[in-house]
XYZ file of C-alpha atoms in Angstrom:
494
model
C -0.046 -0.029 0.028
C 1.180 3.498 -0.873
C 2.455 5.718 2.026
C 1.333 9.309 1.864
C 3.108 12.469 3.069
C 1.464 14.045 6.060
C 1.910 17.706 4.850
C 0.020 20.688 3.667
C 2.537 21.547 0.982
C 0.927 19.966 -2.052
C 3.587 21.343 -4.289
C 6.435 19.398 -2.376
C 4.593 16.097 -2.980
C 4.043 16.822 -6.723
C 7.699 17.826 -7.082
C 8.881 14.541 -5.789
C 6.004 12.483 -7.252
C 4.810 11.543 -3.604
C 1.043 11.571 -3.485
C -0.648 13.788 -0.887
C -3.727 12.480 1.032
C -6.274 14.659 -0.657
C -5.500 13.240 -4.002
C -5.567 9.553 -2.911
C -9.073 8.778 -4.239
C -8.474 10.357 -7.489
C -5.341 8.455 -8.166
C -6.072 4.938 -6.831
C -6.531 3.675 -10.449
C -3.342 5.215 -11.525
C -1.324 4.097 -8.495
C 0.347 1.174 -10.084
C 1.590 3.136 -13.062
C 2.971 5.931 -10.769
C 4.682 3.393 -8.449
C 7.514 2.896 -10.981
C 8.125 6.609 -11.130
C 7.567 7.876 -7.631
C 9.076 7.376 -4.122
C 7.443 5.979 -1.111
C 8.048 7.543 2.300
C 8.499 5.561 5.542
C 5.608 5.077 7.844
C 4.589 7.880 10.147
C 6.834 10.264 8.448
C 6.428 13.973 9.104
C 7.103 16.897 6.819
C 10.496 18.679 7.196
C 10.665 19.736 10.788
C 11.332 23.282 9.897
C 9.526 23.633 6.678
C 12.324 23.347 4.128
C 11.092 22.916 0.564
C 12.778 21.783 -2.657
C 14.123 24.904 -4.669
C 11.791 24.009 -7.622
C 8.803 24.809 -5.615
C 9.795 28.375 -5.476
C 8.560 28.768 -9.047
C 5.131 27.754 -8.026
C 4.991 30.410 -5.294
C 3.238 33.656 -6.420
C 5.465 35.695 -3.973
C 8.617 34.420 -5.534
C 10.449 34.959 -2.211
C 13.096 32.839 -0.696
C 13.608 33.463 3.008
C 16.996 31.686 2.686
C 18.526 34.550 0.754
C 16.981 37.375 2.847
C 18.072 35.592 6.053
C 21.675 35.205 4.882
C 22.266 38.749 3.606
C 25.495 39.072 1.761
C 26.191 35.402 2.402
C 23.416 34.322 0.143
C 25.792 33.954 -2.685
C 27.514 31.024 -1.030
C 26.250 27.552 -1.747
C 24.375 25.724 0.914
C 27.233 23.324 1.298
C 29.671 26.076 1.845
C 27.462 27.746 4.398
C 27.219 24.560 6.302
C 30.927 24.029 6.197
C 31.499 27.484 7.862
C 29.025 26.913 10.429
C 30.608 23.511 11.322
C 33.511 25.483 12.600
C 31.279 27.014 15.437
C 30.752 25.716 18.936
C 27.217 24.721 20.079
C 26.664 28.030 22.069
C 27.612 30.100 18.947
C 25.302 28.136 16.679
C 22.458 28.658 19.128
C 23.051 32.411 19.191
C 23.444 32.727 15.434
C 20.147 30.899 14.944
C 18.302 33.820 16.443
C 19.648 36.340 13.840
C 17.214 35.573 11.017
C 14.937 32.800 9.547
C 17.643 31.837 7.220
C 20.415 31.286 9.882
C 17.703 29.653 11.996
C 17.142 26.898 9.375
C 20.866 26.356 8.728
C 21.931 26.483 12.306
C 19.410 23.830 13.197
C 20.558 21.505 10.516
C 20.844 18.173 12.417
C 24.173 17.016 10.942
C 25.838 19.957 12.524
C 24.610 18.937 15.923
C 25.480 15.249 15.295
C 29.139 16.152 14.729
C 29.137 18.328 17.829
C 27.792 15.325 19.893
C 30.212 12.899 18.359
C 33.185 15.304 18.935
C 32.318 16.025 22.551
C 30.633 12.745 23.800
C 33.482 10.099 23.147
C 32.223 7.954 25.983
C 28.694 7.742 24.622
C 25.549 9.692 24.607
C 21.862 9.307 25.634
C 19.858 10.123 22.467
C 17.032 12.568 23.107
C 15.015 12.396 19.887
C 17.256 14.933 17.888
C 20.925 15.584 17.756
C 20.472 19.200 19.020
C 18.431 18.002 22.043
C 21.002 15.442 22.644
C 23.841 18.013 22.645
C 21.886 20.413 24.845
C 21.065 17.691 27.345
C 24.787 16.625 27.504
C 26.200 20.108 27.826
C 23.378 22.124 29.422
C 21.159 19.613 31.360
C 18.927 22.380 32.706
C 18.261 24.049 29.422
C 15.232 23.087 27.279
C 15.635 22.994 23.546
C 12.538 24.466 21.898
C 13.885 24.976 18.463
C 12.038 22.028 17.030
C 8.783 23.896 17.562
C 9.231 26.477 14.915
C 8.580 26.283 11.109
C 9.758 28.745 8.574
C 7.628 29.599 5.486
C 9.149 30.158 1.932
C 12.490 28.561 2.683
C 13.769 26.801 -0.559
C 16.859 24.602 -0.652
C 17.574 21.443 -2.675
C 20.420 20.569 -0.517
C 18.744 20.736 2.815
C 15.588 19.176 1.514
C 17.354 16.052 0.010
C 19.000 15.426 3.340
C 15.403 15.068 4.877
C 14.349 13.047 1.792
C 17.007 10.580 1.938
C 16.320 10.135 5.609
C 12.750 9.275 5.086
C 12.577 7.378 1.761
C 11.699 3.771 1.540
C 13.804 1.518 -0.654
C 11.890 1.346 -3.975
C 10.747 -2.178 -5.033
C 12.833 -1.979 -8.208
C 15.920 -1.522 -6.035
C 15.295 -4.654 -4.392
C 13.983 -6.995 -7.093
C 17.188 -7.823 -8.848
C 18.643 -10.906 -7.387
C 21.420 -12.381 -9.767
C 23.931 -13.766 -7.288
C 24.678 -17.571 -7.494
C 23.065 -19.315 -4.459
C 24.301 -22.586 -3.110
C 23.233 -24.956 -0.428
C 25.241 -27.736 1.334
C 28.085 -27.568 -1.213
C 31.397 -29.081 -0.270
C 34.442 -27.032 0.490
C 36.296 -28.240 -2.573
C 33.303 -27.134 -4.794
C 33.299 -23.800 -3.105
C 37.018 -23.245 -3.721
C 36.889 -24.469 -7.318
C 33.732 -22.504 -8.395
C 33.948 -19.393 -6.218
C 37.102 -18.640 -4.322
C 39.515 -19.746 -7.076
C 37.897 -17.644 -9.752
C 37.102 -14.790 -7.234
C 33.295 -14.829 -7.641
C 30.749 -13.972 -4.968
C 28.277 -16.517 -3.819
C 25.435 -16.633 -1.328
C 25.591 -19.659 0.918
C 22.306 -21.022 2.362
C 21.682 -23.363 5.432
C 25.425 -23.584 6.430
C 24.857 -22.030 10.090
C 21.961 -24.039 11.385
C 23.738 -26.616 13.515
C 26.588 -24.822 15.066
C 25.473 -21.233 15.628
C 23.779 -20.562 18.979
C 23.811 -16.908 17.951
C 20.880 -17.548 15.636
C 18.670 -18.415 18.531
C 20.116 -16.352 21.305
C 21.185 -12.951 19.804
C 18.226 -10.788 20.373
C 18.180 -7.300 22.214
C 17.424 -8.787 25.693
C 20.055 -11.264 25.520
C 22.723 -8.909 24.109
C 21.887 -6.179 26.555
C 22.044 -8.664 29.465
C 25.361 -10.184 28.453
C 27.119 -6.919 27.546
C 25.844 -4.863 30.406
C 27.974 -1.672 30.811
C 30.622 -2.776 28.169
C 30.864 -0.264 25.421
C 31.213 -0.870 21.731
C 32.434 1.151 18.767
C 29.750 3.187 17.152
C 31.388 5.408 14.591
C 33.928 7.677 16.504
C 32.354 6.954 19.968
C 31.896 4.161 22.445
C 28.450 3.254 23.581
C 26.619 0.682 25.690
C 24.255 -1.538 23.741
C 21.236 -0.318 25.579
C 22.018 3.289 24.791
C 22.637 2.405 21.058
C 19.344 0.633 20.763
C 17.713 3.665 22.367
C 19.289 5.793 19.593
C 18.491 3.314 16.689
C 14.759 3.193 17.743
C 14.367 6.989 17.585
C 16.649 8.128 14.896
C 15.641 8.975 11.269
C 18.603 10.493 9.415
C 20.346 10.136 6.129
C 23.397 8.195 7.584
C 22.274 6.315 10.831
C 25.346 5.317 12.969
C 26.454 1.796 12.719
C 27.723 -0.318 15.401
C 30.782 -1.946 14.131
C 33.121 -3.279 16.711
C 36.340 -5.432 15.937
C 36.980 -6.311 19.597
C 33.543 -7.600 20.534
C 34.801 -11.190 21.404
C 37.580 -9.971 23.521
C 35.044 -7.644 25.318
C 32.404 -10.418 25.771
C 34.004 -13.795 25.278
C 30.674 -15.537 25.260
C 29.786 -13.609 22.015
C 32.834 -15.167 20.364
C 31.720 -18.784 21.539
C 28.263 -18.217 20.022
C 29.291 -18.806 16.554
C 31.828 -20.715 14.533
C 33.556 -19.858 11.322
C 31.855 -21.716 8.432
C 33.954 -24.526 7.059
C 34.430 -22.737 3.695
C 36.552 -19.999 5.464
C 38.621 -22.021 7.955
C 41.964 -21.259 6.221
C 43.153 -17.898 7.418
C 46.877 -17.215 7.150
C 46.731 -13.958 9.086
C 46.251 -16.152 12.227
C 50.046 -16.770 12.199
C 50.501 -13.263 13.510
C 48.454 -13.960 16.661
C 47.644 -10.766 18.622
C 49.539 -8.647 15.979
C 47.128 -9.495 13.206
C 44.986 -6.667 11.735
C 41.376 -6.303 12.834
C 39.608 -9.150 11.186
C 36.073 -9.739 12.718
C 33.257 -7.521 13.599
C 29.808 -7.520 15.223
C 27.458 -5.411 13.081
C 24.290 -3.864 14.431
C 22.082 -1.231 12.807
C 18.698 0.123 12.086
C 16.867 0.088 8.674
C 18.821 2.551 6.419
C 22.202 1.899 8.170
C 24.963 0.262 6.260
C 28.333 0.797 4.319
C 28.790 2.763 1.245
C 30.982 1.386 -1.588
C 34.239 0.291 -0.481
C 36.786 -2.625 -0.963
C 37.676 -4.768 2.091
C 40.837 -3.768 3.762
C 44.245 -5.278 2.934
C 43.230 -7.049 -0.125
C 41.369 -9.724 2.025
C 38.352 -11.719 1.164
C 35.300 -11.735 3.606
C 32.276 -13.516 4.612
C 29.216 -11.872 6.164
C 26.543 -13.811 8.004
C 23.114 -12.194 8.854
C 21.821 -13.221 12.325
C 18.764 -11.008 12.539
C 17.120 -8.959 9.864
C 18.192 -8.698 6.229
C 20.638 -6.663 4.009
C 20.629 -5.537 0.409
C 24.052 -6.071 -1.319
C 25.329 -4.518 -4.516
C 28.768 -5.706 -5.620
C 31.032 -4.769 -8.632
C 34.102 -6.717 -9.751
C 37.586 -5.321 -9.235
C 37.874 -3.816 -12.755
C 34.587 -1.974 -12.591
C 34.272 1.129 -10.552
C 30.803 1.785 -9.302
C 28.941 4.922 -10.878
C 29.115 7.950 -8.608
C 32.240 6.489 -6.845
C 35.707 8.144 -7.444
C 38.703 6.447 -5.812
C 41.955 8.421 -5.666
C 44.774 7.207 -7.884
C 46.601 5.726 -5.029
C 43.466 3.944 -3.551
C 43.910 5.708 -0.244
C 40.610 7.715 -0.512
C 37.248 7.235 -1.988
C 34.744 9.976 -2.834
C 31.142 8.833 -3.068
C 27.604 10.172 -2.435
C 26.762 11.268 1.069
C 24.297 8.556 1.778
C 23.428 5.065 0.313
C 19.788 6.165 -0.500
C 21.418 9.054 -2.470
C 23.275 6.519 -4.499
C 20.226 4.563 -5.239
C 18.305 7.530 -6.265
C 20.901 8.992 -8.539
C 23.089 6.198 -9.864
C 21.367 2.789 -9.403
C 19.291 3.019 -12.744
C 22.562 3.666 -14.722
C 23.828 0.152 -14.013
C 20.809 -1.595 -15.726
C 22.411 -1.221 -19.168
C 25.971 -1.763 -18.365
C 27.676 -4.717 -19.973
C 29.015 -5.694 -16.556
C 26.133 -5.323 -14.387
C 26.489 -5.545 -10.535
C 25.860 -8.648 -8.575
C 22.952 -8.141 -6.278
C 20.950 -9.945 -3.619
C 19.000 -9.627 -0.402
C 20.903 -11.641 2.294
C 18.537 -12.929 5.070
C 18.919 -14.228 8.531
C 20.759 -17.548 8.427
C 22.462 -16.853 5.047
C 26.071 -16.073 4.480
C 27.563 -14.015 1.540
C 31.185 -14.648 0.268
C 32.835 -11.246 -0.930
C 36.021 -12.037 -2.875
C 39.028 -9.743 -2.546
C 39.075 -6.671 -4.534
C 35.287 -6.431 -5.173
C 33.427 -3.198 -4.645
C 30.369 -3.606 -2.458
C 27.613 -1.496 -0.773
C 25.312 -2.869 1.954
C 22.156 -1.398 3.324
C 20.060 -2.797 6.168
C 16.366 -3.299 5.274
C 15.296 -3.637 8.831
C 16.932 -3.698 12.224
C 19.738 -6.180 11.667
C 22.601 -8.041 13.429
C 25.473 -9.679 11.648
C 28.951 -11.100 11.999
C 31.618 -10.558 9.414
C 35.207 -11.789 9.156
C 37.981 -10.968 6.752
C 40.537 -13.663 5.836
C 43.580 -14.617 3.915
C 43.663 -18.129 2.141
C 45.970 -19.650 -0.413
C 43.663 -18.086 -3.075
C 44.414 -14.457 -2.148
C 47.676 -14.742 -0.191
C 49.873 -13.332 -2.978
C 47.470 -10.475 -3.495
C 47.568 -9.530 0.301
C 51.469 -9.715 0.267
C 51.547 -7.606 -2.763
C 49.128 -4.996 -1.253
C 51.057 -4.859 2.042
C 54.364 -3.906 0.255
C 53.050 -1.024 -1.737
C 55.026 2.239 -1.497
C 52.028 3.945 0.185
C 51.334 0.945 2.489
C 51.377 3.239 5.472
C 48.190 5.015 4.254
C 46.477 1.910 2.794
C 46.892 -0.723 5.366
C 44.324 -0.728 8.142
C 43.386 -2.460 11.387
C 46.977 -2.454 12.823
C 49.230 0.093 14.505
C 52.343 -1.281 12.705
C 51.419 -0.669 9.117
C 54.961 -0.213 7.817
C 56.332 -3.531 8.986
C 53.290 -5.667 8.481
C 54.334 -6.988 5.312
C 57.643 -8.273 6.501
C 56.181 -9.739 9.651
C 53.559 -11.502 7.749
C 55.786 -12.945 5.116
C 58.356 -14.144 7.626
C 55.681 -15.762 9.652
C 54.201 -17.596 6.592
C 57.751 -18.814 5.700
C 58.193 -20.096 9.282
C 54.793 -21.813 9.725
C 54.124 -22.847 6.044
C 57.527 -23.260 4.487
C 57.531 -23.361 0.689
C 53.819 -22.091 0.412
C 54.722 -18.662 -1.038
C 57.139 -20.202 -3.639
C 54.483 -22.850 -4.623
C 51.798 -20.264 -5.046
C 54.087 -18.024 -6.972
C 55.093 -20.717 -9.417
C 51.441 -21.607 -9.907
C 50.424 -17.970 -10.466
C 53.223 -17.650 -13.109
C 52.182 -20.902 -14.985
C 48.512 -19.661 -14.947
C 49.663 -16.257 -16.427
C 51.636 -18.071 -19.092
C 48.625 -20.147 -20.014
C 46.482 -17.059 -20.328
C 48.984 -15.423 -22.519
C 49.688 -18.546 -24.676
C 48.106 -18.248 -28.166
C 45.433 -20.590 -29.069
C 45.821 -23.305 -31.743
C 44.202 -21.181 -34.514
C 46.267 -18.205 -33.457
C 49.420 -20.278 -33.685
C 48.761 -21.520 -37.237
C 47.266 -18.335 -38.569
C 49.465 -15.747 -40.416
C 48.358 -12.414 -38.982
C 49.860 -10.425 -41.864
C 48.895 -12.597 -44.829
C 45.636 -13.880 -43.328
C 46.484 -17.511 -44.326
C 47.743 -20.528 -42.687
C 51.406 -21.257 -41.990
C 52.862 -24.582 -41.352
C 55.808 -25.363 -39.066
C 56.817 -28.967 -39.358
């Protein structure tokens, strides 16, 4: 059923092809046709908290007046992004004072990401979410002060940038973004079959039914169990540390463009029982990084997040491969092979940085459809509870939670990608590329020497095998060997 915007601004709805309630009866017959074009908003969504409208609506307003410009004065020539970059340099108190200057500054100074950054910068030990980032900051820094700013709306304020931030935070995933499922699925395959058909050729696969018998986490890991087991222990949530109970409070209330993701690499050390609640699936038991013991880079994470949270396009660290098992919820995956950079993603020449859209929803809105006609289309799937996806080394991938989700992921080094990892670790700019360890410069030598000590001859064996494979790929076929490329005729070499 279509979700309708609770707003009096009919023009906003038309601009974004979102049907307002008053037109519901007239458009019921056309609803299926419009479903392909329009967007659906999440349940119980409210119109923008301060009345911001998309810029195109200004042309439907007889007054042709934008309170953004009058409120900013001489600063109106700056882009919205630049205005917000300047405001991000201010402290919370100064933002609060500046918000009283004009309607324009009121809107900009109450932009939630500004207050989110202030909370994350000042509350490293965690925070108690109060329904909005500004209220959270005020509660933490000025406990006796009541934030009333959310009560005010501004008329005739138009900004595509600010409106899109609200829109991305409140959009449902379109059905067409979820319907493509072209990943290979396998159930109860042998380890040799996995290696031969997927790990060796470096291809993704979704494995079904491989967790049922030895994963207590599938039955035990709900909120009550995790909160009871973890107590006051804090986990990594972006740049801060939070108790699980506080994080769940945040995830239940928040509706923002980029929800914070609980992504902790030390969960099993903090709560050993969590590490005993799961076993590595047999397909991924070989992990050469284990020879480094406590000096190995971070390799396993517990992942918890609400619907809309996730990871934008990236390649897994240190040229490792990975597996990701969903325990609760479901995740949408989009993967591109190593030789195809996803649209809208711009890695730096040295691979140290990646520029991409602000949010995952923004990527789907602006770039997803472009992949439909690509010769090398992405691999896609929805991974549900109890399923495991294998992500080969070097593959670009994006992940978004479709509902509240809990997962385990591990990165590993096997015989199939050992040489890739060693090559990655010895790059000239390894100090900027290598992650998950404090000793980035010496990791290559430590790892290579440990492999030689624990598995003598393995590197030489794999190197020889790789050289033979490369020679076979470069070897001309029979017809190429007997065809005279210049004369276009056959040649005989008896």
